[in-house]
Structures are given as C-alpha cells and as structure tokens.
Amino acid sequence: MPEYEIAALAAGAGYLTSVLRMWIRVHGRTSMAHIRSRHRSEIVRELPSGSRVMDEHDKITIEVGGPRATEKQGGGSVIVGD
C-alpha cells in the first residue's frame, strides 16, 4: 500500500474520530440538560404557591405562584402561574 493511501486512511480515521467525539459530547450535554429540566419541573410541581427555586447550574430563579400567565422578568427570573 503506497504512503499516500496510508496517509489518506489515517486522515479519514482521524476525522471520523473527531466527529464521533463531538457527537458524544453534544449528545451528553443535551441529555443532561433534558434530565435537569425534567427534574426541575418535578420539583416545581411539588412546591406550594409562593415558593422559589434557584438553579445554580442554569443561573435561573423559578418562583411558583403569582400572575396567571408565565412572565419573563429581568435577571433570568421566571414566574409560573398557579
């Protein structure tokens, strides 16, 4: 097998390895974000009106109760209606 074929195969294998690593990284982050969101929703559903949950990882504060509609407030705060 000539050197240029070996070099091409090595470059192709390196590219495929790089793509696979990127897919694993993105898939892992997406899965973890989905799990965190589901867990946060379960916690918020169990809280009484007027409670506040601060998520340090996503840097958001969720307040349970208040206005009927969901409102976006400054500073990453969200009020969820009853």
PDB file of C-alpha atoms in Angstrom:
ATOM      1  CA  MET A   1       0.000   0.000   0.000  1.00  0.00           C
ATOM      2  CA  PRO A   2       1.530   3.357  -1.025  1.00  0.00           C
ATOM      3  CA  GLU A   3       2.290   6.036   1.543  1.00  0.00           C
ATOM      4  CA  TYR A   4      -0.366   8.438   0.254  1.00  0.00           C
ATOM      5  CA  GLU A   5      -3.082   5.806   0.768  1.00  0.00           C
ATOM      6  CA  ILE A   6      -1.917   5.210   4.339  1.00  0.00           C
ATOM      7  CA  ALA A   7      -1.854   8.959   4.969  1.00  0.00           C
ATOM      8  CA  ALA A   8      -5.361   9.353   3.489  1.00  0.00           C
ATOM      9  CA  LEU A   9      -6.694   6.499   5.626  1.00  0.00           C
ATOM     10  CA  ALA A  10      -5.094   7.968   8.751  1.00  0.00           C
ATOM     11  CA  ALA A  11      -6.548  11.417   7.985  1.00  0.00           C
ATOM     12  CA  GLY A  12     -10.004   9.900   7.360  1.00  0.00           C
ATOM     13  CA  ALA A  13      -9.856   7.883  10.572  1.00  0.00           C
ATOM     14  CA  GLY A  14      -8.790  10.999  12.495  1.00  0.00           C
ATOM     15  CA  TYR A  15     -11.661  12.997  11.022  1.00  0.00           C
ATOM     16  CA  LEU A  16     -14.200  10.278  11.869  1.00  0.00           C
ATOM     17  CA  THR A  17     -12.818  10.044  15.403  1.00  0.00           C
ATOM     18  CA  SER A  18     -13.144  13.805  15.789  1.00  0.00           C
ATOM     19  CA  VAL A  19     -16.748  13.774  14.542  1.00  0.00           C
ATOM     20  CA  LEU A  20     -17.618  10.881  16.864  1.00  0.00           C
ATOM     21  CA  ARG A  21     -16.117  12.671  19.891  1.00  0.00           C
ATOM     22  CA  MET A  22     -18.055  15.850  19.047  1.00  0.00           C
ATOM     23  CA  TRP A  23     -21.321  13.897  18.675  1.00  0.00           C
ATOM     24  CA  ILE A  24     -20.766  12.161  22.035  1.00  0.00           C
ATOM     25  CA  ARG A  25     -20.024  15.496  23.725  1.00  0.00           C
ATOM     26  CA  VAL A  26     -23.102  17.265  22.274  1.00  0.00           C
ATOM     27  CA  HIS A  27     -25.357  14.260  22.906  1.00  0.00           C
ATOM     28  CA  GLY A  28     -24.182  14.066  26.518  1.00  0.00           C
ATOM     29  CA  ARG A  29     -24.769  17.766  27.159  1.00  0.00           C
ATOM     30  CA  THR A  30     -28.202  17.643  25.537  1.00  0.00           C
ATOM     31  CA  SER A  31     -29.189  14.579  27.536  1.00  0.00           C
ATOM     32  CA  MET A  32     -28.044  16.149  30.800  1.00  0.00           C
ATOM     33  CA  ALA A  33     -29.928  19.389  30.052  1.00  0.00           C
ATOM     34  CA  HIS A  34     -33.081  17.381  29.332  1.00  0.00           C
ATOM     35  CA  ILE A  35     -32.710  15.409  32.576  1.00  0.00           C
ATOM     36  CA  ARG A  36     -32.093  18.618  34.591  1.00  0.00           C
ATOM     37  CA  SER A  37     -35.158  20.257  33.049  1.00  0.00           C
ATOM     38  CA  ARG A  38     -37.374  17.252  33.798  1.00  0.00           C
ATOM     39  CA  HIS A  39     -36.067  17.054  37.377  1.00  0.00           C
ATOM     40  CA  ARG A  40     -36.588  20.802  37.875  1.00  0.00           C
ATOM     41  CA  SER A  41     -40.185  20.509  36.567  1.00  0.00           C
ATOM     42  CA  GLU A  42     -40.919  17.681  39.003  1.00  0.00           C
ATOM     43  CA  ILE A  43     -39.564  19.710  41.924  1.00  0.00           C
ATOM     44  CA  VAL A  44     -41.538  22.830  40.964  1.00  0.00           C
ATOM     45  CA  ARG A  45     -44.806  20.864  40.645  1.00  0.00           C
ATOM     46  CA  GLU A  46     -44.470  19.677  44.248  1.00  0.00           C
ATOM     47  CA  LEU A  47     -43.874  23.149  45.722  1.00  0.00           C
ATOM     48  CA  PRO A  48     -46.608  25.296  47.273  1.00  0.00           C
ATOM     49  CA  SER A  49     -47.519  28.670  45.802  1.00  0.00           C
ATOM     50  CA  GLY A  50     -45.067  31.396  46.751  1.00  0.00           C
ATOM     51  CA  SER A  51     -42.029  29.110  46.728  1.00  0.00           C
ATOM     52  CA  ARG A  52     -38.802  29.999  44.976  1.00  0.00           C
ATOM     53  CA  VAL A  53     -36.246  27.638  43.410  1.00  0.00           C
ATOM     54  CA  MET A  54     -32.798  28.798  42.354  1.00  0.00           C
ATOM     55  CA  ASP A  55     -30.960  26.661  39.799  1.00  0.00           C
ATOM     56  CA  GLU A  56     -27.264  27.456  40.172  1.00  0.00           C
ATOM     57  CA  HIS A  57     -26.216  25.490  37.075  1.00  0.00           C
ATOM     58  CA  ASP A  58     -28.530  27.295  34.646  1.00  0.00           C
ATOM     59  CA  LYS A  59     -28.418  30.523  36.701  1.00  0.00           C
ATOM     60  CA  ILE A  60     -32.204  30.922  36.869  1.00  0.00           C
ATOM     61  CA  THR A  61     -34.729  31.534  39.636  1.00  0.00           C
ATOM     62  CA  ILE A  62     -38.196  29.983  39.405  1.00  0.00           C
ATOM     63  CA  GLU A  63     -40.980  31.464  41.530  1.00  0.00           C
ATOM     64  CA  VAL A  64     -44.149  29.381  41.942  1.00  0.00           C
ATOM     65  CA  GLY A  65     -47.422  31.330  42.022  1.00  0.00           C
ATOM     66  CA  GLY A  66     -48.122  34.964  41.259  1.00  0.00           C
ATOM     67  CA  PRO A  67     -49.714  36.063  37.967  1.00  0.00           C
ATOM     68  CA  ARG A  68     -51.806  33.587  35.977  1.00  0.00           C
ATOM     69  CA  ALA A  69     -49.657  33.811  32.858  1.00  0.00           C
ATOM     70  CA  THR A  70     -45.972  32.974  32.627  1.00  0.00           C
ATOM     71  CA  GLU A  71     -43.901  36.150  32.540  1.00  0.00           C
ATOM     72  CA  LYS A  72     -40.248  36.682  31.769  1.00  0.00           C
ATOM     73  CA  GLN A  73     -38.581  39.033  34.214  1.00  0.00           C
ATOM     74  CA  GLY A  74     -35.141  40.575  34.192  1.00  0.00           C
ATOM     75  CA  GLY A  75     -32.167  38.706  35.591  1.00  0.00           C
ATOM     76  CA  GLY A  76     -33.219  35.250  34.377  1.00  0.00           C
ATOM     77  CA  SER A  77     -36.249  35.034  36.696  1.00  0.00           C
ATOM     78  CA  VAL A  78     -39.483  33.340  35.601  1.00  0.00           C
ATOM     79  CA  ILE A  79     -42.807  33.425  37.463  1.00  0.00           C
ATOM     80  CA  VAL A  80     -45.005  30.385  36.847  1.00  0.00           C
ATOM     81  CA  GLY A  81     -48.745  30.973  37.271  1.00  0.00           C
ATOM     82  CA  ASP A  82     -50.961  28.824  39.527  1.00  0.00           C
TER      83      ASP A  82
END
